[in-house]
PDB file of C-alpha atoms in Angstrom:
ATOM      1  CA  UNK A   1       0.000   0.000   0.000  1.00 44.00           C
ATOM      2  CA  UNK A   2       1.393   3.355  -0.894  1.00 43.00           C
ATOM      3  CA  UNK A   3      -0.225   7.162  -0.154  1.00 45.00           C
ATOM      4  CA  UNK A   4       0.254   9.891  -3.012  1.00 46.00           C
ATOM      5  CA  UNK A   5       1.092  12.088  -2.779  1.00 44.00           C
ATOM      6  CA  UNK A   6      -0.784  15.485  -4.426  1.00 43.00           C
ATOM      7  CA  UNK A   7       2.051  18.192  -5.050  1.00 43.00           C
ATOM      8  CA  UNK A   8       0.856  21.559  -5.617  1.00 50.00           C
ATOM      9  CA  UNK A   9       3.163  24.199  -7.315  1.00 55.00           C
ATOM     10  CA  UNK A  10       2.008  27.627  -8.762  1.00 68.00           C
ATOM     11  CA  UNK A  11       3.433  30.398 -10.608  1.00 77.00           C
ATOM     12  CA  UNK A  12       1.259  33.952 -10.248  1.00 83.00           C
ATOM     13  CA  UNK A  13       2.012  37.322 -11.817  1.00 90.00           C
ATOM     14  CA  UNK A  14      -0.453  39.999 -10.159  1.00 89.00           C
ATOM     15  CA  UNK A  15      -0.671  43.837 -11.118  1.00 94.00           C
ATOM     16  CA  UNK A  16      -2.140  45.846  -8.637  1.00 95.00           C
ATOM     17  CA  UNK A  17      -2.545  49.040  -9.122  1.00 97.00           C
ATOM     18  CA  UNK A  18      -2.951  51.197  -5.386  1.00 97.00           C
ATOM     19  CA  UNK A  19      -4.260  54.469  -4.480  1.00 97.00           C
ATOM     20  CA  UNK A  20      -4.218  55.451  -0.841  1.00 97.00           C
ATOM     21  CA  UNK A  21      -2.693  57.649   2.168  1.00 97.00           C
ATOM     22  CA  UNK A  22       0.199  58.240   4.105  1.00 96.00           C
ATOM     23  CA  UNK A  23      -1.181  57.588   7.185  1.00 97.00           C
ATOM     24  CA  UNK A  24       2.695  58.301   9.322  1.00 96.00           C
ATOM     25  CA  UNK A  25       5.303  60.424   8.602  1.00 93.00           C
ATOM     26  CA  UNK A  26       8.842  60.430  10.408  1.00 92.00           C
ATOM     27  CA  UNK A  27      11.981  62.025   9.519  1.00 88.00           C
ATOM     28  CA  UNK A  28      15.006  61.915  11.467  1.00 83.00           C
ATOM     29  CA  UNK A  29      18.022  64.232  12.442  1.00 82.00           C
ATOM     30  CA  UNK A  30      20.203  62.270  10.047  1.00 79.00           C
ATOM     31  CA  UNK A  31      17.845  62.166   7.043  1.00 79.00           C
ATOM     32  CA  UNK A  32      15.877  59.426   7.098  1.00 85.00           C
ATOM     33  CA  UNK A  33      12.529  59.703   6.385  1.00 88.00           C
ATOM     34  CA  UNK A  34      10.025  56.820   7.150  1.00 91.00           C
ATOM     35  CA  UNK A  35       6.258  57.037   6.030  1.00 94.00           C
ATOM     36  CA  UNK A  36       3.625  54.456   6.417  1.00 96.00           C
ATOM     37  CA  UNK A  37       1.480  54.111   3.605  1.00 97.00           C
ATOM     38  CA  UNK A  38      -2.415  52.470   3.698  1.00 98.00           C
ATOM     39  CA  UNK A  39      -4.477  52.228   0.423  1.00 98.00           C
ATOM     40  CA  UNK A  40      -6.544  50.125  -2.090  1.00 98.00           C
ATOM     41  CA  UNK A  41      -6.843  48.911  -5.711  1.00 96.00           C
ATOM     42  CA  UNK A  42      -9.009  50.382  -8.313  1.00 92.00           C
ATOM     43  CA  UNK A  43     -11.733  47.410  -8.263  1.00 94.00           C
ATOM     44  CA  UNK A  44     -11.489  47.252  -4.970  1.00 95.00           C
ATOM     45  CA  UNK A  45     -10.274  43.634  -4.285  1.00 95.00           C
ATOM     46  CA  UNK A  46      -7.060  44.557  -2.261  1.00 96.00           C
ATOM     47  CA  UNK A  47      -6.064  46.276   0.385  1.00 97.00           C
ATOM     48  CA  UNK A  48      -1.870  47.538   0.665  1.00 97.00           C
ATOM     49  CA  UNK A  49      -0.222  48.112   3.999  1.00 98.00           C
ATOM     50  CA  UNK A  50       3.243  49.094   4.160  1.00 96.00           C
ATOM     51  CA  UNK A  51       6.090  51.662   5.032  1.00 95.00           C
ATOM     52  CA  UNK A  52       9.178  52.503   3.327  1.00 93.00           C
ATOM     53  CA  UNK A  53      12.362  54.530   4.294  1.00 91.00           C
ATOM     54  CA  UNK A  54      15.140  55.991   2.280  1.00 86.00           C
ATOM     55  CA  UNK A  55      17.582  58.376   3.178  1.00 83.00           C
ATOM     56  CA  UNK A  56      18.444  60.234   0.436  1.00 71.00           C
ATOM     57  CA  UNK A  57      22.406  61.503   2.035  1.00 69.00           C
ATOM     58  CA  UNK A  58      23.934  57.898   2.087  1.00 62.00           C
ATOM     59  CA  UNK A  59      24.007  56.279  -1.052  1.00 55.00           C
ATOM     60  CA  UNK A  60      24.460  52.624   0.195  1.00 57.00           C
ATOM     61  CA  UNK A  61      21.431  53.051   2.138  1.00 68.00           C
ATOM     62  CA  UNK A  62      19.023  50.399   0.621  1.00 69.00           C
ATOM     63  CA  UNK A  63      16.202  51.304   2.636  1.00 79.00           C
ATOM     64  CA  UNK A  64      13.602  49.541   5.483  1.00 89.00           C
ATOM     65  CA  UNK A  65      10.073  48.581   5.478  1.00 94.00           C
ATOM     66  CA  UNK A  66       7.608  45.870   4.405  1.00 96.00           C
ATOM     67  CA  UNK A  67       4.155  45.329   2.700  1.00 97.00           C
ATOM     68  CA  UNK A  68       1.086  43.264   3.599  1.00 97.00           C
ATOM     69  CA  UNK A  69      -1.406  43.060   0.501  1.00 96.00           C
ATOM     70  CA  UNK A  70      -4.490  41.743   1.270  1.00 96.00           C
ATOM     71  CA  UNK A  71      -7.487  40.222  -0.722  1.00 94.00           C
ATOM     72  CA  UNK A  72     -11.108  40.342   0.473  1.00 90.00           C
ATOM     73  CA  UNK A  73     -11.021  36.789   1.286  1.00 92.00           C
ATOM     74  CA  UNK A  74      -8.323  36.515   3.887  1.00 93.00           C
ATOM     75  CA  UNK A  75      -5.190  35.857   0.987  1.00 93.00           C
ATOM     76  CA  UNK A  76      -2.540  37.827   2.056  1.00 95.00           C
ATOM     77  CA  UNK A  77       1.187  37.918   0.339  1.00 95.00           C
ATOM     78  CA  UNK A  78       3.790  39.191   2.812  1.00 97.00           C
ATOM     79  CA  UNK A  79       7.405  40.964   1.720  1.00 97.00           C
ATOM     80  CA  UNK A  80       9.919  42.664   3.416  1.00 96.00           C
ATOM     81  CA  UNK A  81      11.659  46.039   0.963  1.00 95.00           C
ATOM     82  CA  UNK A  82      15.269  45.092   0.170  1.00 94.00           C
ATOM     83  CA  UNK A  83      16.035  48.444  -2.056  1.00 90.00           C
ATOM     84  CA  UNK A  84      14.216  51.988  -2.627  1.00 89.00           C
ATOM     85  CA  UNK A  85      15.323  54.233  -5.034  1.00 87.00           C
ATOM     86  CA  UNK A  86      13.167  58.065  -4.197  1.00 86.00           C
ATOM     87  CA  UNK A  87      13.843  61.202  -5.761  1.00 84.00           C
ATOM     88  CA  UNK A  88      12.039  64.598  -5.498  1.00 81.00           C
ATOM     89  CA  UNK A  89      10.263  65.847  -8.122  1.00 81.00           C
ATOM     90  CA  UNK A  90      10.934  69.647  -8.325  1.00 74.00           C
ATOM     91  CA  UNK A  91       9.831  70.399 -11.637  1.00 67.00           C
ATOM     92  CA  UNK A  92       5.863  69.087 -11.303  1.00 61.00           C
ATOM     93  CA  UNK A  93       3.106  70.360  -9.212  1.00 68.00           C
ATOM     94  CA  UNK A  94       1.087  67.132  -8.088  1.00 76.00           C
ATOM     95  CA  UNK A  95       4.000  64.928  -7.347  1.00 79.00           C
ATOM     96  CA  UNK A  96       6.706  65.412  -4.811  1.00 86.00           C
ATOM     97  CA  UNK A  97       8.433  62.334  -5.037  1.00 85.00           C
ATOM     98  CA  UNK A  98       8.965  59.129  -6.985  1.00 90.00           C
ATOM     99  CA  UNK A  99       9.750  55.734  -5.578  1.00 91.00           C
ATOM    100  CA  UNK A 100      10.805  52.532  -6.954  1.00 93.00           C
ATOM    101  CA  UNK A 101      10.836  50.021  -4.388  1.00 94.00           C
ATOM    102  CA  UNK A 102      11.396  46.199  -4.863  1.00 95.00           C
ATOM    103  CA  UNK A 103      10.484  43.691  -2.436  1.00 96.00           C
ATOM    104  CA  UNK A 104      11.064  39.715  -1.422  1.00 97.00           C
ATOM    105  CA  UNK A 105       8.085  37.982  -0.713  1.00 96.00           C
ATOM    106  CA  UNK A 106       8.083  36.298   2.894  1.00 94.00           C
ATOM    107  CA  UNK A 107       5.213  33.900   2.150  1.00 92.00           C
ATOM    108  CA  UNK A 108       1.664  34.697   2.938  1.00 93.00           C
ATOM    109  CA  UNK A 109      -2.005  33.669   4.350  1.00 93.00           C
ATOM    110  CA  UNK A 110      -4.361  31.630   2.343  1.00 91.00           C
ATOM    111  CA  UNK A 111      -3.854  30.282  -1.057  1.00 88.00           C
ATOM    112  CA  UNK A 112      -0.627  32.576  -0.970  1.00 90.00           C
ATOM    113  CA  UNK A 113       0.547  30.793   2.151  1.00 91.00           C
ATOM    114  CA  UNK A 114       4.490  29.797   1.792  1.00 89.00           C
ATOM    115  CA  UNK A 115       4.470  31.571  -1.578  1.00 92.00           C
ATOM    116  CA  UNK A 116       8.056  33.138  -2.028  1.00 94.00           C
ATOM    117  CA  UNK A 117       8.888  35.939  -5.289  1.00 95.00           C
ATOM    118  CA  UNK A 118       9.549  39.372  -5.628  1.00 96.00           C
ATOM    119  CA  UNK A 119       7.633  42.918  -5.809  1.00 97.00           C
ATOM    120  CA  UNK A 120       8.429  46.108  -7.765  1.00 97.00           C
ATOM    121  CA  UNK A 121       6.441  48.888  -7.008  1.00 96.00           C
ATOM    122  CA  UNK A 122       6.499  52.052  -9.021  1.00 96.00           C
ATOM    123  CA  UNK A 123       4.655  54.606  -6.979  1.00 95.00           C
ATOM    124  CA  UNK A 124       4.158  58.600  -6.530  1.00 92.00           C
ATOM    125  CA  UNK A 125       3.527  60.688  -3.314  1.00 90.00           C
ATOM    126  CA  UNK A 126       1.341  63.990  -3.836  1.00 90.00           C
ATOM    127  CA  UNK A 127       1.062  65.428  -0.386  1.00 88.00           C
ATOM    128  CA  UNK A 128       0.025  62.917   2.043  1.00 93.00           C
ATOM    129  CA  UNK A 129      -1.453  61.033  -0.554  1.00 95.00           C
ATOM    130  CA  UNK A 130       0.338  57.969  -2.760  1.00 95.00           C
ATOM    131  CA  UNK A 131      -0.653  56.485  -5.944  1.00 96.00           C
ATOM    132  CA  UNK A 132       1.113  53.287  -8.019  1.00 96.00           C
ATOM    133  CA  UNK A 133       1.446  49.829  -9.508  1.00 97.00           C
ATOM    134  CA  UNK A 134       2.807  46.980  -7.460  1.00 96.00           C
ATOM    135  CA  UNK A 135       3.275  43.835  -9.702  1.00 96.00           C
ATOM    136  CA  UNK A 136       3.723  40.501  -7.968  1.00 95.00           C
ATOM    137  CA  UNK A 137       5.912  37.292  -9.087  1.00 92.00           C
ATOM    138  CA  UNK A 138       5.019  34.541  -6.966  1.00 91.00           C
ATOM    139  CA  UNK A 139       6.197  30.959  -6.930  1.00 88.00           C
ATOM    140  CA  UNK A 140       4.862  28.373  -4.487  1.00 73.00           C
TER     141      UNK A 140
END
């Protein structure tokens, strides 16, 4: 007698595109600033919560922070930032700054549990409000 066993392996690619708040803002003496960002897609389905840091005085400064996207349903994708690249934007009214984060997934909640990948977010803050695409590659 023998059990089989069922293997289950997936590969996911999810654009999500965010519009939300910064709902914390910190800067330090040296520079660093830290903001805490909530928000939620266009159709609804997911909610982001996450905060970055950059410091924009020491190049080799890769930045802090983490993300928690969440579906309606209880799915939930964890990743912790490993680089942010944010510049001011001088020249244009509705934007102070760009970022470019990227992320490594930590694993997740639901059908996203133990899922492992990356995130790149390409994102714009306008005042305390932020607005951008996160796009997911998940393996599990």
């Amino acid at each position: 007698m023998f059990s089989a066993l069922r293997v289950m392996c997936y590969m996911a690619f999810l654009l999500v595109s965010i519009t939300g708040d910064i709902v914390e803002r910190q800067e330090l003496l040296n520079g660093t600033q830290t903001i805490t960002i909530e928000g939620v897609s266009d159709d609804g389905a997911w909610t982001l919560v996450g905060s970055v840091s950059w410091n924009r005085g020491l190049i080799d400064y890769p930045g802090e922070g983490d993300m928690t996207l969440s579906r309606q349903n209880g799915d939930e994708v964890f990743a912790t930032l490993t680089a942010a690249e944010v510049t001011d934007v001088e020249d244009e009214i509705a934007v102070d700054h760009l970022m470019r984060l990227r992320y490594e997934v930590d694993g997740g909640a639901g059908c996203f549990a133990g899922a492992s990948g990356h995130v790149r977010a390409e994102a714009s803050l306008a005042g305390e409000h932020v607005g951008g695409t996160w796009a997911l590659s998940l393996v599990a």
